[in-house]
Coordinates of C-alpha atoms in Angstrom, one line a residue:
M1 CA -5.1 -11.9 19.9
D2 CA -5.6 -10.6 23.4
T3 CA -6.4 -7.1 24.4
V4 CA -2.8 -6.1 25.2
A5 CA -1.5 -7.3 21.8
V6 CA -4.3 -5.3 20.0
F7 CA -3.5 -2.2 22.1
I8 CA 0.3 -2.3 21.4
F9 CA -0.3 -3.1 17.8
S10 CA -2.6 -0.1 17.6
L11 CA 0.2 2.2 18.8
S12 CA 2.2 1.4 15.7
F13 CA -0.3 3.2 13.4
P14 CA 0.1 6.7 15.0
L15 CA 3.8 6.2 14.6
L16 CA 3.4 5.4 10.9
C17 CA 1.2 8.5 10.5
V18 CA 3.6 10.8 12.3
L19 CA 6.6 9.5 10.3
T20 CA 4.7 9.9 7.1
V21 CA 4.1 13.6 7.7
F22 CA 7.8 14.4 8.0
P23 CA 9.9 13.9 4.8
S24 CA 12.9 12.9 6.9
A25 CA 11.1 9.6 7.7
G26 CA 12.3 8.3 4.3
Q27 CA 15.8 8.2 5.6
A28 CA 14.9 5.3 7.9
V29 CA 15.8 2.9 5.0
S30 CA 19.5 3.5 5.6
C31 CA 21.1 0.3 7.0
L32 CA 17.9 -0.8 8.7
F33 CA 17.9 -4.3 7.2
P34 CA 20.6 -6.0 9.4
H35 CA 19.4 -4.3 12.6
L36 CA 15.7 -5.1 12.1
S37 CA 16.4 -8.7 11.0
L38 CA 18.4 -9.3 14.1
V39 CA 15.6 -7.9 16.3
F40 CA 13.0 -9.9 14.4
L41 CA 14.9 -13.2 14.9
L42 CA 15.4 -12.5 18.6
S43 CA 11.8 -11.8 19.2
L44 CA 10.9 -15.0 17.2
S45 CA 13.1 -17.2 19.4
G46 CA 11.9 -15.5 22.6
G47 CA 8.3 -16.4 21.8
F48 CA 9.0 -20.2 22.4
F49 CA 9.7 -19.6 26.1
F50 CA 6.2 -18.3 26.8
R51 CA 2.8 -19.9 26.9
K52 CA 1.1 -17.5 24.5
R53 CA 3.9 -17.7 22.0
R54 CA 2.3 -15.9 19.0
Q55 CA 0.9 -13.1 21.2
F56 CA 4.4 -12.6 22.7
L57 CA 6.0 -12.6 19.3
F58 CA 3.6 -10.0 18.0
I59 CA 4.0 -7.7 21.0
T60 CA 7.8 -7.9 21.3
G61 CA 8.3 -7.8 17.6
I62 CA 6.3 -4.7 17.1
V63 CA 7.7 -2.9 20.1
C64 CA 11.3 -3.8 19.4
L65 CA 11.1 -3.0 15.7
T66 CA 9.3 0.3 16.3
I67 CA 11.8 1.4 18.9
C68 CA 14.6 0.4 16.6
C69 CA 13.1 2.4 13.8
V70 CA 12.6 5.5 15.9
L71 CA 16.1 5.4 17.4
Y72 CA 17.8 4.9 14.1
L73 CA 15.6 7.6 12.4
C74 CA 16.9 10.1 15.0
S75 CA 20.5 9.2 14.2
V76 CA 20.4 9.2 10.4
F77 CA 21.9 12.2 8.7
H78 CA 23.3 13.3 5.3
Y79 CA 27.0 13.3 4.6
Y80 CA 26.4 16.4 2.5
G81 CA 24.5 19.5 3.6
T82 CA 22.1 21.7 1.6
E83 CA 24.9 24.1 0.7
D84 CA 26.9 21.2 -0.8
R85 CA 24.2 20.0 -3.1
S86 CA 24.9 22.8 -5.6
E87 CA 28.3 21.1 -6.3
V88 CA 26.9 17.6 -6.9
C89 CA 27.0 16.6 -10.5
A90 CA 26.4 12.8 -10.3
V91 CA 24.9 10.3 -7.9
E92 CA 24.8 6.5 -7.6
G93 CA 22.4 4.3 -5.8
T94 CA 19.7 1.6 -5.8
L95 CA 16.1 2.0 -6.8
I96 CA 13.8 1.4 -3.9
R97 CA 10.7 1.5 -6.1
D98 CA 9.9 0.7 -9.7
S99 CA 10.3 3.6 -12.1
S100 CA 7.2 5.5 -13.1
Y101 CA 6.2 8.5 -15.3
G102 CA 5.0 11.8 -13.9
S103 CA 2.2 14.0 -15.3
S104 CA 4.8 15.9 -17.4
G105 CA 6.0 12.7 -19.0
N106 CA 9.4 12.6 -17.2
L107 CA 10.8 9.3 -15.8
V108 CA 10.5 9.4 -12.0
L109 CA 13.0 7.4 -9.9
S110 CA 13.1 6.8 -6.1
L111 CA 16.7 6.2 -5.3
Y112 CA 18.6 5.1 -2.2
L113 CA 21.9 6.9 -2.4
E114 CA 25.3 5.3 -2.0
K115 CA 27.8 7.7 -3.7
A116 CA 27.9 11.3 -4.9
Q117 CA 30.4 13.1 -7.1
N118 CA 31.0 16.8 -7.1
N119 CA 32.1 19.1 -9.9
Y120 CA 35.8 18.7 -8.8
G121 CA 35.8 15.0 -9.4
N122 CA 35.6 14.0 -5.7
T123 CA 33.5 11.0 -4.8
V124 CA 32.1 10.5 -1.3
S125 CA 29.8 7.9 0.3
V126 CA 26.3 9.3 1.1
R127 CA 23.3 8.1 2.9
G128 CA 19.6 8.8 2.3
S129 CA 16.8 8.5 -0.2
I130 CA 16.0 11.0 -3.0
R131 CA 13.7 11.4 -5.9
A132 CA 15.1 12.0 -9.4
V133 CA 13.6 12.7 -12.8
S134 CA 14.9 12.0 -16.3
K135 CA 13.7 12.6 -19.9
E136 CA 14.6 9.1 -20.9
R137 CA 12.1 6.3 -21.6
A138 CA 12.8 3.2 -19.7
V139 CA 11.3 0.4 -17.4
L140 CA 13.5 0.0 -14.4
C141 CA 12.6 -2.2 -11.4
A142 CA 13.3 -1.9 -7.7
G143 CA 16.8 -3.2 -6.8
T144 CA 18.4 -1.9 -10.0
K145 CA 21.6 0.1 -9.4
V146 CA 21.9 3.3 -11.5
R147 CA 24.2 6.3 -12.0
L148 CA 22.6 9.7 -12.7
E149 CA 24.4 12.8 -14.0
G150 CA 22.7 16.2 -13.4
S151 CA 22.1 18.6 -10.6
F152 CA 19.9 19.2 -7.6
S153 CA 16.8 21.4 -7.9
G154 CA 15.8 21.7 -4.2
D155 CA 15.3 18.1 -3.0
L156 CA 14.9 16.8 -6.5
F157 CA 17.8 15.5 -8.6
V158 CA 17.3 16.4 -12.3
C159 CA 19.2 14.6 -15.1
S160 CA 20.6 17.4 -17.2
R161 CA 21.2 15.6 -20.4
E162 CA 19.6 12.9 -22.5
K163 CA 22.2 10.2 -21.6
G164 CA 22.3 11.2 -17.9
L165 CA 20.9 7.8 -16.8
A166 CA 23.1 4.7 -16.8
V167 CA 22.3 1.2 -15.3
T168 CA 25.4 -0.1 -13.4
S169 CA 24.0 -3.4 -12.1
K170 CA 20.8 -5.4 -12.6
G171 CA 19.8 -8.8 -11.1
R172 CA 18.3 -11.7 -13.1
L173 CA 15.0 -11.2 -11.3
N174 CA 14.9 -7.6 -12.6
F175 CA 15.4 -8.8 -16.2
I176 CA 12.5 -11.2 -15.8
R177 CA 10.3 -8.5 -14.2
E178 CA 11.1 -5.9 -16.9
N179 CA 10.3 -8.4 -19.7
L180 CA 7.1 -9.4 -18.0
I181 CA 6.1 -5.7 -17.7
L182 CA 6.9 -4.9 -21.3
L183 CA 4.9 -8.0 -22.5
M184 CA 1.9 -7.0 -20.4
Q185 CA 2.1 -3.4 -21.6
K186 CA 2.0 -4.5 -25.2
R187 CA -1.0 -6.8 -24.6
L188 CA -2.8 -4.0 -22.7
E189 CA -2.1 -1.3 -25.2
N190 CA -5.7 -0.7 -26.2
C191 CA -7.3 -1.6 -22.9
S192 CA -8.3 1.4 -20.8
M193 CA -6.9 1.4 -17.2
G194 CA -5.2 -1.9 -17.9
E195 CA -1.7 -0.7 -17.0
M196 CA -3.1 1.1 -13.9
L197 CA -5.0 -1.9 -12.4
L198 CA -2.5 -4.7 -13.4
L199 CA 0.8 -2.9 -13.3
G200 CA 0.2 0.1 -11.0
R201 CA 1.3 2.5 -13.7
T202 CA -1.0 5.5 -14.3
G203 CA 0.5 6.6 -17.6
R204 CA -2.5 7.3 -19.9
S205 CA -4.9 7.1 -16.9
E206 CA -3.3 10.1 -15.2
E207 CA -6.4 12.2 -15.6
L208 CA -8.6 9.5 -14.1
A209 CA -6.3 9.2 -11.1
T210 CA -6.4 12.9 -10.6
L211 CA -10.2 12.9 -10.6
A212 CA -10.2 10.0 -8.1
S213 CA -7.8 11.8 -5.8
Q214 CA -10.0 15.0 -5.9
C215 CA -12.9 13.1 -4.4
G216 CA -11.0 10.9 -1.9
C217 CA -11.3 7.7 -3.9
M218 CA -7.7 7.2 -5.0
H219 CA -7.5 4.1 -2.7
V220 CA -9.9 2.4 -5.1
L221 CA -7.5 2.6 -8.0
A222 CA -4.2 2.1 -6.0
L223 CA -3.1 -1.5 -6.1
S224 CA -4.0 -3.2 -2.9
G225 CA -5.7 -6.2 -1.4
M226 CA -8.9 -5.8 -3.5
H227 CA -6.9 -6.1 -6.7
L228 CA -4.7 -9.0 -5.5
N229 CA -7.7 -10.9 -4.1
I230 CA -9.5 -10.6 -7.4
I231 CA -6.6 -12.6 -9.0
G232 CA -5.5 -14.8 -6.2
G233 CA -9.0 -15.5 -4.9
G234 CA -10.4 -16.0 -8.4
V235 CA -7.7 -18.7 -9.1
Y236 CA -8.3 -20.4 -5.8
R237 CA -12.1 -20.6 -6.2
T238 CA -11.7 -21.8 -9.9
V239 CA -9.1 -24.5 -9.2
K240 CA -11.0 -25.7 -6.1
K241 CA -14.2 -26.0 -8.0
L242 CA -12.5 -27.9 -10.8
T243 CA -10.4 -30.3 -8.7
G244 CA -12.3 -30.3 -5.4
R245 CA -9.0 -30.0 -3.5
K246 CA -7.8 -27.1 -1.4
T247 CA -4.0 -27.7 -1.5
P248 CA -3.4 -27.3 -5.3
A249 CA -5.9 -24.4 -5.4
R250 CA -4.0 -22.6 -2.6
I251 CA -0.6 -23.2 -4.2
L252 CA -1.7 -21.9 -7.6
S253 CA -3.4 -18.9 -6.1
I254 CA -0.2 -17.9 -4.2
V255 CA 1.8 -18.4 -7.4
S256 CA -0.7 -16.2 -9.3
A257 CA -0.5 -13.6 -6.6
L258 CA 3.3 -13.7 -6.7
V259 CA 3.3 -13.2 -10.5
F260 CA 0.9 -10.2 -10.0
L261 CA 3.3 -8.8 -7.4
L262 CA 6.3 -9.2 -9.7
A263 CA 4.5 -7.5 -12.5
A264 CA 3.1 -4.6 -10.5
G265 CA 6.1 -4.2 -8.2
P266 CA 6.6 -4.3 -4.4
G267 CA 4.5 -1.2 -3.6
P268 CA 3.7 -0.6 0.1
S269 CA 0.0 -1.6 0.0
L270 CA 0.5 -4.4 -2.5
L271 CA 3.3 -5.9 -0.5
R272 CA 1.1 -5.8 2.7
S273 CA -1.7 -7.4 0.8
F274 CA 0.5 -10.2 -0.5
L275 CA 1.8 -11.0 2.9
F276 CA -1.7 -11.0 4.3
F277 CA -2.8 -13.3 1.4
V278 CA 0.1 -15.8 2.0
L279 CA -0.5 -15.9 5.8
F280 CA -4.0 -17.3 5.3
F281 CA -3.5 -19.9 8.0
L282 CA -3.6 -17.2 10.8
P283 CA -6.6 -15.4 12.1
S284 CA -7.2 -12.0 10.5
D285 CA -6.0 -10.0 13.4
E286 CA -2.8 -12.0 14.0
R287 CA -2.3 -12.1 10.2
L288 CA -2.2 -8.3 10.0
A289 CA 0.3 -8.1 12.9
A290 CA 2.5 -10.7 11.3
A291 CA 2.4 -9.0 7.9
F292 CA 3.4 -5.7 9.6
I293 CA 6.3 -7.3 11.4
I294 CA 7.6 -9.0 8.3
Q295 CA 7.3 -5.9 6.1
L296 CA 8.9 -3.7 8.7
A297 CA 11.8 -6.2 9.2
L298 CA 12.5 -7.1 5.6
F299 CA 11.2 -4.1 3.5
P300 CA 11.5 -1.0 5.8
W301 CA 11.6 1.4 3.0
T302 CA 8.0 0.4 2.0
V303 CA 6.6 1.0 5.5
F304 CA 7.5 4.7 6.1
T305 CA 5.3 5.9 3.2
Q306 CA 1.9 7.4 2.8
G307 CA 0.6 4.3 1.0
A308 CA 1.7 2.0 3.8
A309 CA 0.1 4.3 6.5
Y310 CA -3.2 4.5 4.6
G311 CA -3.1 0.7 3.8
Y312 CA -2.5 -0.5 7.3
I313 CA -5.0 2.0 8.9
S314 CA -7.6 0.8 6.4
A315 CA -6.9 -2.9 7.1
F316 CA -7.0 -2.2 10.8
A317 CA -10.4 -0.5 10.4
L318 CA -11.8 -3.3 8.3
I319 CA -10.8 -6.0 10.8
F320 CA -11.4 -4.3 14.2
L321 CA -13.8 -1.5 13.6
S322 CA -15.9 -2.4 10.6
P323 CA -17.9 -5.3 12.4
Y324 CA -19.2 -2.9 15.0
V325 CA -20.2 -0.2 12.5
R326 CA -21.8 -2.9 10.3
Q327 CA -23.8 -4.2 13.2
T328 CA -25.1 -0.8 14.0
L329 CA -26.1 -0.1 10.4
R330 CA -28.0 -3.4 10.2
L331 CA -30.7 -1.7 12.2
F332 CA -31.4 0.7 9.3
L333 CA -30.1 -1.1 6.2
P334 CA -30.1 -4.6 4.6
D335 CA -27.2 -6.8 5.4
A336 CA -25.4 -6.3 2.1
A337 CA -25.7 -2.5 2.1
A338 CA -24.8 -2.4 5.8
G339 CA -21.6 -4.4 5.0
L340 CA -20.5 -2.0 2.3
A341 CA -21.4 1.1 4.1
G342 CA -19.9 -0.1 7.4
A343 CA -16.6 -0.9 5.8
S344 CA -16.5 2.4 4.0
A345 CA -17.4 4.4 7.1
A346 CA -14.9 2.5 9.3
V347 CA -12.0 3.1 6.8
L348 CA -13.0 6.8 6.4
L349 CA -13.2 7.3 10.1
L350 CA -9.6 6.3 10.7
N351 CA -8.1 7.7 7.5
A352 CA -9.7 11.1 7.6
P353 CA -7.4 12.5 10.4
L354 CA -4.3 11.5 8.4
Q355 CA -5.8 13.0 5.2
I356 CA -6.4 16.3 7.0
L357 CA -2.8 16.3 8.4
L358 CA -1.4 15.7 4.9
T359 CA -3.7 17.7 2.7
G360 CA -5.7 19.9 5.0
E361 CA -9.1 18.3 4.1
W362 CA -11.0 15.1 3.7
H363 CA -13.8 14.1 1.4
P364 CA -17.1 12.9 2.8
A365 CA -18.2 12.0 -0.7
A366 CA -15.9 9.0 -0.5
L367 CA -18.4 7.4 2.0
L368 CA -20.8 6.8 -0.9
A369 CA -18.7 7.0 -4.0
G370 CA -16.0 4.7 -2.6
P371 CA -17.9 1.4 -2.3
F372 CA -19.7 1.9 -5.6
A373 CA -16.5 2.8 -7.4
A374 CA -14.9 -0.3 -5.9
L375 CA -17.5 -2.5 -7.5
V376 CA -17.0 -0.8 -10.9
V377 CA -13.2 -1.2 -10.6
S378 CA -13.6 -4.9 -9.8
L379 CA -15.6 -5.3 -13.0
Q380 CA -13.0 -3.3 -14.9
M381 CA -10.2 -5.4 -13.6
S382 CA -11.9 -8.6 -14.7
V383 CA -12.3 -7.1 -18.2
C384 CA -8.6 -6.1 -18.2
L385 CA -7.7 -9.7 -17.3
I386 CA -9.8 -10.9 -20.2
C387 CA -8.1 -8.4 -22.5
L388 CA -4.7 -9.6 -21.3
A389 CA -5.5 -13.1 -22.3
F390 CA -7.7 -12.3 -25.3
P391 CA -7.1 -8.8 -26.6
L392 CA -10.4 -8.7 -28.6
P393 CA -12.0 -5.4 -29.8
F394 CA -15.2 -6.0 -27.9
F395 CA -13.6 -6.2 -24.5
Q396 CA -11.3 -3.3 -25.3
K397 CA -14.4 -1.1 -26.1
L398 CA -16.1 -2.4 -23.0
S399 CA -13.1 -1.4 -20.9
G400 CA -13.2 2.1 -22.4
H401 CA -16.9 2.5 -21.6
I402 CA -16.3 1.5 -18.0
A403 CA -13.4 3.9 -17.7
S404 CA -15.6 6.7 -19.0
F405 CA -18.3 5.8 -16.4
L406 CA -15.7 5.9 -13.6
A407 CA -14.5 9.3 -14.8
Q408 CA -18.1 10.6 -14.6
L409 CA -18.6 9.1 -11.2
F410 CA -15.4 10.7 -9.8
T411 CA -16.2 14.0 -11.5
F412 CA -19.7 14.1 -9.8
A413 CA -18.2 13.1 -6.4
G414 CA -15.5 15.7 -6.8
R415 CA -18.0 18.5 -7.1
L416 CA -19.2 17.8 -3.6
P417 CA -17.5 20.0 -0.9
A418 CA -14.5 18.8 1.0
A419 CA -14.5 19.1 4.8
S420 CA -12.1 19.7 7.7
W421 CA -11.8 18.9 11.4
T422 CA -15.3 20.3 12.3
A423 CA -17.1 18.0 9.9
F424 CA -14.9 15.1 10.9
A425 CA -15.9 15.6 14.6
V426 CA -19.5 15.6 13.6
F427 CA -19.1 12.5 11.5
A428 CA -17.2 10.7 14.3
A429 CA -19.8 11.8 16.9
C430 CA -22.7 10.4 14.7
I431 CA -21.0 7.0 14.4
V432 CA -20.3 6.9 18.2
F433 CA -23.9 8.0 19.0
A434 CA -25.4 5.4 16.6
G435 CA -23.2 2.7 18.1
A436 CA -24.2 3.6 21.6
A437 CA -27.9 3.8 20.6
S438 CA -27.8 0.4 19.0
R439 CA -26.0 -1.1 22.0
A440 CA -28.6 0.4 24.3
V441 CA -31.4 -1.0 22.2
G442 CA -29.7 -4.4 22.3
W443 CA -29.5 -4.3 26.1
Q444 CA -33.1 -3.3 26.4
L445 CA -34.2 -6.2 24.1
K446 CA -32.0 -8.6 26.0
R447 CA -33.4 -7.6 29.4
K448 CA -37.0 -7.8 28.0
Y449 CA -36.3 -11.3 26.6
I450 CA -34.8 -12.5 29.9
K451 CA -37.8 -11.2 31.9
S452 CA -40.2 -12.9 29.5

């Protein structure tokens, strides 16, 4: 991809960060699908009239979709005001994410509203996305239409009675997904972290997730490219080694990645990773741009989230920034260590500003704890896959020991102090200085070699 494409693609990430900071960004989901699909198809057709077709496609697609999102975001509004929420007794809508359970044990739902009913029996059309909680126990997948009875508590809709949740419509794919999730939950019942790493559901691992969040390592546990590549990449390498052919290996790896996506749900980072995995025939920089366009056009509600912002920024750092940092660190560290440290430093360098904006601090401990925790999580996920196929006591105990070790690692890293803008400025300055110094050394060596 040329410099102009990279520059314009880079402008989309600050937009994601800004929209993530403001809660109203979630309203961009309203009626975006037909608008963005039309813009996407127009930009696709326009690319065939230019010499550099893919570059033009990426540039026009990103610019048009971004402008469309911003303009529509400015025009979206609620049909009911804050003062009217006190009269709402029931809402209807579609789940935009799979259901989950909060720390208090309540069922948490992310809902795109379609209708609202007040205490006088009047029903009106509404627009927007909300979060709701219920005391019922259920597994509900994205795309399921539900009706909730209760009341608003601030921006949260609370189901006031036990039978306040009713499913009004459910597709065949949702039935398949729910049965698959229930089957995997049963198989992983005695496997520590199994539901978290294979289904994206914290559940019994809520305490471990809290410890990881306190030291800036939550990205290691959140389902993303690392987890999907363990499954898809593992299937690809195994089938290729057994058959010696790439085509069946690639097909089976994509099918396995798709099954993993269906079981875990279309989360922002996992959906990006799946698109990145499927578009294997493109170079990494163009693949990232194509994945962003497709996700923004077809699944806009997954883009304007914190998970998507962190995920795309991390992917951008790994592709465009990590090679330079790794090359600098190779002057002081072995190649393997320089690769891990370079990737961690590049991701932290671009993610830290967003962390400070959202939480007021960032965690330098993640620079060292993150790569090591990622290796341990990779081992844990392999053990969980074995437990899924063969739920033997030995592997279940091994999974428990690995989870305990991770908890100790996150606890130790969490004791290290957090930092703010000042420490981040020092950290960024050190990386820039090291890069400049290594470049200067390289120039000196090159000049000396040419003279000799």
